[in-house]
Short mmCIF file of C-alpha atoms and ligand atoms in Angstrom, two decimals:
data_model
loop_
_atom_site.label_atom_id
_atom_site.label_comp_id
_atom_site.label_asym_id
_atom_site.label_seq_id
_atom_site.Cartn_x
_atom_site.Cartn_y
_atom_site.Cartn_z
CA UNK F 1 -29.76 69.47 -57.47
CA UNK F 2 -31.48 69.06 -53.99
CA UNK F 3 -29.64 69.18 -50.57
CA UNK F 4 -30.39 65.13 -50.67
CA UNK F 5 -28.71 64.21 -54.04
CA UNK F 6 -25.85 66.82 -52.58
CA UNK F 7 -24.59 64.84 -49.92
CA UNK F 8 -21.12 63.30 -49.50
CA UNK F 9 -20.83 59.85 -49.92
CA UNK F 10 -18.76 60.42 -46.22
CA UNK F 11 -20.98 61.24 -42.97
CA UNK F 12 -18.68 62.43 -40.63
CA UNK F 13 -20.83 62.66 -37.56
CA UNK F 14 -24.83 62.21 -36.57
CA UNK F 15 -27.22 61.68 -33.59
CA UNK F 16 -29.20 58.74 -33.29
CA UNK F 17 -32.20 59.26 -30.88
CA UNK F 18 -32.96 55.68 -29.95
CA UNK F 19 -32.47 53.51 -27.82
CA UNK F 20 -30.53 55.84 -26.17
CA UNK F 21 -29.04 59.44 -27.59
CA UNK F 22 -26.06 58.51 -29.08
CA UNK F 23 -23.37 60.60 -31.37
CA UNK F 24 -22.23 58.48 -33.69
CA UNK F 25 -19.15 59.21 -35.65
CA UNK F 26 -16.44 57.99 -38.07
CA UNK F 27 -13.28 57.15 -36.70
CA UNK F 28 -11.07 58.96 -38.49
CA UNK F 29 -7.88 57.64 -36.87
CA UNK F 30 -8.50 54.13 -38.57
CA UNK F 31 -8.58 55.65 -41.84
CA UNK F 32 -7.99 54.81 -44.54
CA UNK F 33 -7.44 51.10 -43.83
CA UNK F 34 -10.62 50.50 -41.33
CA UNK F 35 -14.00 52.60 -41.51
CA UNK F 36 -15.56 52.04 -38.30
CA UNK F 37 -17.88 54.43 -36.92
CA UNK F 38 -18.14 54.83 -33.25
CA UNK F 39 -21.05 55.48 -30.35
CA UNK F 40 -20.98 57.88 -28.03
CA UNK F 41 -23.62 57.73 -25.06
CA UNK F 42 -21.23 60.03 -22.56
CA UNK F 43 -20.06 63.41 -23.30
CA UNK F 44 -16.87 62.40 -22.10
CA UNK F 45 -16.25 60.08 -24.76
CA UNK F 46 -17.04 62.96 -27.07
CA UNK F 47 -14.70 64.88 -25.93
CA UNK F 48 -11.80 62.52 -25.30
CA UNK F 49 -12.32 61.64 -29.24
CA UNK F 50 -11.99 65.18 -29.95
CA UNK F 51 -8.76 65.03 -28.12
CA UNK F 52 -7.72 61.97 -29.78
CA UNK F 53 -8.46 63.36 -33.37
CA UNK F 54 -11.18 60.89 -33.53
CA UNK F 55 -12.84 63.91 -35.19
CA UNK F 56 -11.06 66.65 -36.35
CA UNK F 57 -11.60 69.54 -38.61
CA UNK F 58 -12.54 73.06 -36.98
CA UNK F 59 -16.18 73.02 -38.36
CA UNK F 60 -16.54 69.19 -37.47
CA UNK F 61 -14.42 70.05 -34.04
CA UNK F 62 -17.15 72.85 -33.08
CA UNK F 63 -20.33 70.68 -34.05
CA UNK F 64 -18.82 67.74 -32.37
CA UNK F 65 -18.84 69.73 -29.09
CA UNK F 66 -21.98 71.46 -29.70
CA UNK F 67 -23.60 68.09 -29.84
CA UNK F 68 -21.53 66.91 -26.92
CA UNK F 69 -23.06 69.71 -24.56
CA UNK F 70 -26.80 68.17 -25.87
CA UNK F 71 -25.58 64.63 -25.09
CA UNK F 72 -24.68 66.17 -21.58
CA UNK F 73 -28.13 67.09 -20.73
CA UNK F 74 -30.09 64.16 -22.26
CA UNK F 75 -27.94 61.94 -20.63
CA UNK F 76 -28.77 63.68 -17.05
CA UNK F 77 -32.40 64.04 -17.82
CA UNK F 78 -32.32 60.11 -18.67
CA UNK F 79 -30.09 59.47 -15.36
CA UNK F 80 -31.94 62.09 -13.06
CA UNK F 81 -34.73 63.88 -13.86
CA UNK F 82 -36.57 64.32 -10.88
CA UNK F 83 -33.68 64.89 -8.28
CA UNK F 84 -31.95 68.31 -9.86
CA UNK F 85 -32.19 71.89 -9.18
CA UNK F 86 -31.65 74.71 -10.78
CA UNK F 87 -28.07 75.09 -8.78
CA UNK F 88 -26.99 71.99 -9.45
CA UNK F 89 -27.93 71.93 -13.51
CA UNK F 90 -25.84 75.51 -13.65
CA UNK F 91 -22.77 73.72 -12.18
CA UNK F 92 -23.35 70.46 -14.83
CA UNK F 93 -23.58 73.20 -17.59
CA UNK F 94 -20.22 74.65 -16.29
CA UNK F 95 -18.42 71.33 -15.95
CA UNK F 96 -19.76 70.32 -19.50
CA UNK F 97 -18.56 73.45 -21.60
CA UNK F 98 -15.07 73.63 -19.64
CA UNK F 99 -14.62 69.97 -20.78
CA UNK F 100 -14.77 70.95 -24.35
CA UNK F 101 -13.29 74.21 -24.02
CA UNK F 102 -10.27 71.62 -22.56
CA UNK F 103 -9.63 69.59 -25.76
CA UNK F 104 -8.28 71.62 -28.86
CA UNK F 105 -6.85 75.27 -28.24
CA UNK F 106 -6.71 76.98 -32.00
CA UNK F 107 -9.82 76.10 -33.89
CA UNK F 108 -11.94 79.11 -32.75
CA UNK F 109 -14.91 77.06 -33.98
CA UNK F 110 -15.02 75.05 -31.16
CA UNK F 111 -14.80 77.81 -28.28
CA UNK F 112 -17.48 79.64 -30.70
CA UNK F 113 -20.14 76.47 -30.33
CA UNK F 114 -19.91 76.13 -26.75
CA UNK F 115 -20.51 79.73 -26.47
CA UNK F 116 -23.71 79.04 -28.31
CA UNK F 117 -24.77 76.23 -26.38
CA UNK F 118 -23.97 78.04 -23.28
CA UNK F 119 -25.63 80.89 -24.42
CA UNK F 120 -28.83 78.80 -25.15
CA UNK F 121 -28.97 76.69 -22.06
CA UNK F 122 -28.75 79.99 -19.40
CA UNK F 123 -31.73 81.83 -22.16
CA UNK F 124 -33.59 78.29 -21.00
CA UNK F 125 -32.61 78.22 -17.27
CA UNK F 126 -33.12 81.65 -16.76
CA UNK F 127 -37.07 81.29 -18.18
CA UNK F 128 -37.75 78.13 -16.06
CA UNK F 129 -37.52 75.75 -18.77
CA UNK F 130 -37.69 72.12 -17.66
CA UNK F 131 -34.54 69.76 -18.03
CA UNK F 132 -36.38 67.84 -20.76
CA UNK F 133 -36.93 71.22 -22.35
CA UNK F 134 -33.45 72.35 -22.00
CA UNK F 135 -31.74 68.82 -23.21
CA UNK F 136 -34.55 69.33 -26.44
CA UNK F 137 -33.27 72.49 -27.06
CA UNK F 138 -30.03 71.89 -26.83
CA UNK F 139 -30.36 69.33 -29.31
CA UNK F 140 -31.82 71.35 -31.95
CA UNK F 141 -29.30 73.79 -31.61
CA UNK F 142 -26.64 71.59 -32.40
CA UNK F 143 -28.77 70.52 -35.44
CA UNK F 144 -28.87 73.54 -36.67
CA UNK F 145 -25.84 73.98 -36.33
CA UNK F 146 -24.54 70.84 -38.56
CA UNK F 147 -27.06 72.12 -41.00
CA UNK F 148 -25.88 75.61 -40.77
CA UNK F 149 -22.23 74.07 -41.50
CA UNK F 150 -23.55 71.56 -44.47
CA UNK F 151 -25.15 74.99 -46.54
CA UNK F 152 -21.82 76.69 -46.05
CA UNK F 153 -19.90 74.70 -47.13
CA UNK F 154 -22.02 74.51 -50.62
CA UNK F 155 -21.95 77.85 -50.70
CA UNK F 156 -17.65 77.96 -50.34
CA UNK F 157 -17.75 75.90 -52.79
CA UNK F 158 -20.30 78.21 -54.99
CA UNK F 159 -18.10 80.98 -54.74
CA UNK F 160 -14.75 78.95 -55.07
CA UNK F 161 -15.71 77.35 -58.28
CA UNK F 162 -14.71 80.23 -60.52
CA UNK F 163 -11.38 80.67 -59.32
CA UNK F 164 -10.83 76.87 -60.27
CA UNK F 165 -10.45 76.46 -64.78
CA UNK F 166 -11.56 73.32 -66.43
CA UNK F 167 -8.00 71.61 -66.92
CA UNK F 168 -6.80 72.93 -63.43
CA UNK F 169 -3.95 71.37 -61.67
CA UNK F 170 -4.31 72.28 -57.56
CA UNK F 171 -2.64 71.44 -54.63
CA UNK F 172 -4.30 71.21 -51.04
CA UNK F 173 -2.71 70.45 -47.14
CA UNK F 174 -4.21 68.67 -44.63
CA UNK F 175 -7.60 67.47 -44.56
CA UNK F 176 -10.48 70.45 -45.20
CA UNK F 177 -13.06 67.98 -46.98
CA UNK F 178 -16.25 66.56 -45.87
CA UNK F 179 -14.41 64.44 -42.85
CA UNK F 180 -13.56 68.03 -41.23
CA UNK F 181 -17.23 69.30 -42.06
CA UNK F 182 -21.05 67.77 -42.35
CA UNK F 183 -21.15 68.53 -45.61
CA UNK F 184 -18.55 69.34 -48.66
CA UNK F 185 -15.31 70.49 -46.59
CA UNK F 186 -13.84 73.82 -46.56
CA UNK F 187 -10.49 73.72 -48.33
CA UNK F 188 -12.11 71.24 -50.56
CA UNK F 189 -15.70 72.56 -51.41
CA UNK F 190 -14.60 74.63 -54.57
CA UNK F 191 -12.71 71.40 -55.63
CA UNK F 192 -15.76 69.17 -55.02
CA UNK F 193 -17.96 72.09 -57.10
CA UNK F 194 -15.60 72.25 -60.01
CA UNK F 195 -15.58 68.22 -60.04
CA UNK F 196 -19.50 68.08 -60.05
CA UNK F 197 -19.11 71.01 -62.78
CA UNK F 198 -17.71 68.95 -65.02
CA UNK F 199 -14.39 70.54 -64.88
CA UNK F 200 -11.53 68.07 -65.27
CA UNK F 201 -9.17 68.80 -62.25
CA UNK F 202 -6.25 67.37 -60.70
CA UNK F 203 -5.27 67.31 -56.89
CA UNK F 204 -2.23 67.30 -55.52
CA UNK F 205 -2.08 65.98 -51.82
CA UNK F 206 0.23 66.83 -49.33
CA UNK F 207 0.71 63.77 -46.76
CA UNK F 208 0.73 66.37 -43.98
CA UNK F 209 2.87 65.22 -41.76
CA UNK F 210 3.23 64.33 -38.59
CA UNK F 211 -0.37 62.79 -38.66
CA UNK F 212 -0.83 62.42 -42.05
CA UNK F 213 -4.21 63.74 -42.55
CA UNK F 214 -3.52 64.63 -46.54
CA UNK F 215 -2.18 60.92 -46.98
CA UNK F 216 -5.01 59.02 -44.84
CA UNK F 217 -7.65 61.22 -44.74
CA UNK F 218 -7.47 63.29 -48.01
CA UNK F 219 -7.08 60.93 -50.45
CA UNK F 220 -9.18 58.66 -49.39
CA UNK F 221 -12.15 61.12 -49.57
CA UNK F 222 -11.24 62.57 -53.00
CA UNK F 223 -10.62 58.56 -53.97
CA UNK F 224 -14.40 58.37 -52.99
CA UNK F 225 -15.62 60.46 -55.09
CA UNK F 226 -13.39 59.98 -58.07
CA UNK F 227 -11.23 62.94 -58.30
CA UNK F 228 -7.85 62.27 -59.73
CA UNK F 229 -4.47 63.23 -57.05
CA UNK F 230 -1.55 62.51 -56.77
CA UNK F 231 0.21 62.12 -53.05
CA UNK F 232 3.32 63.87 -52.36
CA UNK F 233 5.60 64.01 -49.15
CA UNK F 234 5.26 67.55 -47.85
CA UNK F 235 8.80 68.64 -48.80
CA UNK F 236 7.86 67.79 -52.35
CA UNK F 237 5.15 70.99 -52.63
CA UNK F 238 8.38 73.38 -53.99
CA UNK F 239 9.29 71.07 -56.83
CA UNK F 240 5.79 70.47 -58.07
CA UNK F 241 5.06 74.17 -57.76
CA UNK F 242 7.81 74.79 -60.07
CA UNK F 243 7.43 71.91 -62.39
CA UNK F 244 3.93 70.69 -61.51
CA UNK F 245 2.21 73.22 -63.60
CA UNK F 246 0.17 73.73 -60.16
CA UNK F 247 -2.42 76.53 -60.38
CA UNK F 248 -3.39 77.42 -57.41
CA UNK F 249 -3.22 76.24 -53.98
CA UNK F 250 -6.54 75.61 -51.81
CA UNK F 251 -6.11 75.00 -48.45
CA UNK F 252 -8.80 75.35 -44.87
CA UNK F 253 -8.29 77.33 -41.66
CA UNK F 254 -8.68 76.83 -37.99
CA UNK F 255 -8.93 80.56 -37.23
CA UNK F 256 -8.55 84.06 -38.94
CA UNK F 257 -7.73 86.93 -37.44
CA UNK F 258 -9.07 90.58 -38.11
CA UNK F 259 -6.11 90.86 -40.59
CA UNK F 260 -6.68 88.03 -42.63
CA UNK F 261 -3.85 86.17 -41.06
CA UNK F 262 -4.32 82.21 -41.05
CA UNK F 263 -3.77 79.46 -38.26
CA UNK F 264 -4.30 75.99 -40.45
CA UNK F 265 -2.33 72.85 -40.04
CA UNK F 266 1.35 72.54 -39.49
CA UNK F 267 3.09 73.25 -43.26
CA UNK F 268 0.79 75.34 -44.16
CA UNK F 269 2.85 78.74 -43.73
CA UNK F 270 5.92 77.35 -45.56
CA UNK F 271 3.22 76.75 -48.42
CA UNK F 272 1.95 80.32 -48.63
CA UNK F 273 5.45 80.98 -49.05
CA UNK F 274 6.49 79.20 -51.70
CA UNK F 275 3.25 79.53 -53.03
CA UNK F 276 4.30 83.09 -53.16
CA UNK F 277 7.49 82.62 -54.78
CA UNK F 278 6.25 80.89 -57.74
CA UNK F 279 3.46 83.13 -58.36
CA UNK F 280 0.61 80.69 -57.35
CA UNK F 281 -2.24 82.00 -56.07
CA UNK F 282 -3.05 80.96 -52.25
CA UNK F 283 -6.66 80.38 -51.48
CA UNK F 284 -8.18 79.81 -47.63
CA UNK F 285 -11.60 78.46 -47.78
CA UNK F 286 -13.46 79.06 -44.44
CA UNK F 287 -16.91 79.46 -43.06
CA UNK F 288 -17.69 82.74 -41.09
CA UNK F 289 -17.14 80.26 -37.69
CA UNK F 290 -13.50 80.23 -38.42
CA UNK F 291 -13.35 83.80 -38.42
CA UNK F 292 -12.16 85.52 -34.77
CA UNK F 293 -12.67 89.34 -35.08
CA UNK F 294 -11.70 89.54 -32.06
CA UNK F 295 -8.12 88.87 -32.49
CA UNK F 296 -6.44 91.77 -34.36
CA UNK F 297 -3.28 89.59 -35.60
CA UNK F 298 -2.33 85.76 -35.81
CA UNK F 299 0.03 86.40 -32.84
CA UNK F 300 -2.50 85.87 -30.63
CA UNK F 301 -4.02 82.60 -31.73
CA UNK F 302 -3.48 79.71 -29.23
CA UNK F 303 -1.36 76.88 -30.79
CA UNK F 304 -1.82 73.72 -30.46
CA UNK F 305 1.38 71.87 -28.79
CA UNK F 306 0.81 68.06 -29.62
CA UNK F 307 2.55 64.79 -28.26
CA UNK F 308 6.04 64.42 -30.02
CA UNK F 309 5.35 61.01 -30.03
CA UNK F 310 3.27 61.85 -33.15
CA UNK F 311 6.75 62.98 -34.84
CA UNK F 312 8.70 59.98 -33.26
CA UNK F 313 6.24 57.20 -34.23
CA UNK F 314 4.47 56.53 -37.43
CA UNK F 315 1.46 54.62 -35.99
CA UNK F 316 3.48 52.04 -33.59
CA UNK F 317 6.58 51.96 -35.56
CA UNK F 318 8.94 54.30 -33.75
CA UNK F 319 11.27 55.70 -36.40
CA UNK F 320 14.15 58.25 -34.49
CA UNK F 321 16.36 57.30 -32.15
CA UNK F 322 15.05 56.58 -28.86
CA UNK F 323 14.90 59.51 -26.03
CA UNK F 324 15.33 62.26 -29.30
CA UNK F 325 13.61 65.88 -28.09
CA UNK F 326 10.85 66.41 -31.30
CA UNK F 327 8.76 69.28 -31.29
CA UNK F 328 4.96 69.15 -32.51
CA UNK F 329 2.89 72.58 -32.93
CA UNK F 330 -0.11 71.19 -34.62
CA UNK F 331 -0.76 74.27 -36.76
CA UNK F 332 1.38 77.43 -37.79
CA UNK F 333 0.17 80.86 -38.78
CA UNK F 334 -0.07 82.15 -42.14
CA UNK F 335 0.20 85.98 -42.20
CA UNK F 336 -2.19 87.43 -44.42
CA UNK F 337 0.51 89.00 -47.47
CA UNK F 338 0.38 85.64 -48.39
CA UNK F 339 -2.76 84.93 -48.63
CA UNK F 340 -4.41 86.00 -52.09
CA UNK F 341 -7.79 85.61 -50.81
CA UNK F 342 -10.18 84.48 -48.37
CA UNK F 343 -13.50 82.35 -49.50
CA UNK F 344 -16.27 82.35 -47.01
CA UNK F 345 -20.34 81.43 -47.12
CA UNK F 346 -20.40 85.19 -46.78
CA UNK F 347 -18.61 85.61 -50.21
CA UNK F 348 -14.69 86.12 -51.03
CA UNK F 349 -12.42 88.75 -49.33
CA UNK F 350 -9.66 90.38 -50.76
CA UNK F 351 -6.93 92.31 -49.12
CA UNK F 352 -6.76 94.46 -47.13
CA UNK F 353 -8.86 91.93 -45.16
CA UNK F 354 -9.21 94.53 -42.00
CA UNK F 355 -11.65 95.82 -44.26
CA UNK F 356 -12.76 93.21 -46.12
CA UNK F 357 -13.76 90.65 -43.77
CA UNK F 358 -15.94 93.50 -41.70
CA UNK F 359 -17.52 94.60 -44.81
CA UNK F 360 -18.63 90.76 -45.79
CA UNK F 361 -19.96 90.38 -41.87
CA UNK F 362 -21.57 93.56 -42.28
CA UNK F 363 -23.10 92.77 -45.48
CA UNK F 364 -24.51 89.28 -44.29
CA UNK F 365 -25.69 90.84 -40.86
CA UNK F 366 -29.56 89.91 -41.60
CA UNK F 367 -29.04 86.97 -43.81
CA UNK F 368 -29.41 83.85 -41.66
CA UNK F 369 -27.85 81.02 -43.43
O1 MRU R 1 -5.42 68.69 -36.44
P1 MRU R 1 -6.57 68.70 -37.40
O2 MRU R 1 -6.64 67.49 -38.25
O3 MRU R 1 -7.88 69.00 -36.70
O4 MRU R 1 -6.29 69.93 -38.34
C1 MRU R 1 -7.20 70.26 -39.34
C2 MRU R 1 -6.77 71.39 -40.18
O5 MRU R 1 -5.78 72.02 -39.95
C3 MRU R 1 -7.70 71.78 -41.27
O6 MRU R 1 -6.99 72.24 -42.36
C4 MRU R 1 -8.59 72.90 -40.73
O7 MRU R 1 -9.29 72.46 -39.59
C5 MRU R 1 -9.52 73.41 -41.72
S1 MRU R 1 -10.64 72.19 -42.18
C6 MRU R 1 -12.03 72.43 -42.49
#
């Protein structure tokens, strides 16, 4: 099949060159009752909706910022071409990455793309490029780096499709599908591969709780493209692994360690662990930009600490009593003896993923995806 006839019947986020650059997006906070897709001129839109889990996702979280930093500098070379030096272009790049580097604190994704774009702009500055140069490149890097994204996640899925049986009954968490990527999702890619396969599956969702992404987000995509699930409250995962006849579980990350251990939505440890005690395997599907080899353990992944009005309110509807203390970590870390294996663009990992996930790095050195 050919990259066009491959894409999801969801875009999650594009840039539209005239009249003015624009990064246009889905708003994934209406979903699944409004699809309305919104236009970004100012980078600080971009990053506010970032905040705001306008778009969410790590891959989707790192592009969106990636194409946030372009925005920045077409937007100035629109606004001021003629009046900026060097000096002063430094200090917007500086102001620019720190405001994405200020939205979401786990999904390494994010800190990895404005690294990039960083890198990129000061490889410009530092050869005299122009600003219309620089805000070019810029743009072409984030391209590449949504295409980048849409080929792994086709090849997660390539490589998650034989662990997945033609009968299969699965359960997932959270939203890793195409509205957390550009292309076929994370967490979702082996599903989407078996479906197209011809392999008859069937998805459990969790609702994911406290925002609801499996409920909203989920099963609205897999709805889309006409994969049979069935919701379940979170606290429901235990019974249906017993008496579900649930095969495995596939779930996404927002970062992994040099151990293997996971950081991934909020649920998603007490998963691994029952997951564990019923003999299911536990499957993280990730591309190489969720991977932080720099961290040796999941101790030392920044979690995100959310408004507890997101426990305390169901969209307006406040449902505890009023002035209760909630607490809201966004995601929870997964340590890696639960995790049965690990499947990247790079290929899978197995444990003992200090070893593994070097080896696959080291093996896919050259290959540029
Ligand atoms: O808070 P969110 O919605 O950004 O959290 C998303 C998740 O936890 C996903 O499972 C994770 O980013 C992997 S998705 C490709």
């Amino acid at each position: 099949m050919t990259k066009e006839k491959m894409q999801p019947k969801v875009q999650t986020i594009w840039w539209e060159e005239s009249p003015e650059p624009t990064i246009c997006m889905l708003d994934q906070s209406l979903l699944p009752h409004q699809v309305v897709y919104l236009r970004h001129t100012h980078e600080q839109q971009v990053a506010d909706a970032i905040k705001a889990l306008k778009v969410r996702g790590a891959p989707v979280i790192g592009i969106t910022a990636a194409f946030g930093i372009a925005l920045a500098f077409s937007r100035l070379f629109r606004v001021q071409a003629e009046s900026l030096s060097t000096t002063d272009i430094q200090k917007h790049l500086v102001t620019v990455c720190e405001l994405f580097c200020h939205t979401r604190p786990t999904a390494v994704n994010l800190f990895a793309a404005v690294e990039h774009m960083q890198h990129c702009a000061k490889t410009v500055l530092r050869e005299q490029g122009s600003l219309q140069y620089l805000a070019q490149k810029l743009y072409h890097e984030a391209q590449s780096m949504a295409d980048e994204d849409f080929d792994a996640c086709l090849k997660m899925g390539a490589y998650g499709v034989d662990l997945i049986a033609d009968g299969d009954i699965l359960l997932t968490h959270c939203n890793a599908g195409t509205l957390a990527t550009v292309g076929w999702g994370t967490g979702l890619a082996p599903i989407y591969a078996a479906h197209r396969a011809g392999k008859r599956i069937h998805i459990f969702v969790d609702e994911t709780r406290p925002v609801l992404q499996g409920a909203r987000l989920t099963a609205w995509e897999l709805q889309q493209e006409g994969i049979p699930l069935t919701l379940i409250t979170d606290n429901m995962a235990g019974h249906f692994m017993r008496h579900g006849g649930i095969k495995a579980v596939f779930v996404g990350a927002d970062r992994i360690t040099c151990n293997g251990d996971v950081a991934n939505k909020i649920g998603t440890y007490s998963l691994a662990v029952l997951a564990h005690a019923h003999h299911i395997p536990f499957y993280v599907v990730a591309p190489r930009s969720t991977i932080d080899l720099s961290l040796p353990s999941g101790e030392h992944i920044p979690i995100e600490q959310r408004d507890p009005r997101e426990v305390t309110f169901i969209h307006d509807q406040h449902i505890a009593p009023v002035g209760v203390k909630a607490a809201n970590p966004a995601f929870d870390v997964t340590p890696h003896m639960y995790v049965s294996a690990i499947i990247t663009d790079m290929g899978i990992a197995r444990p003992p993923y200090s070893t593994t996930l070097h080896s696959l790095y080291k093996a896919n050195k050259s290959v540029k995806m």
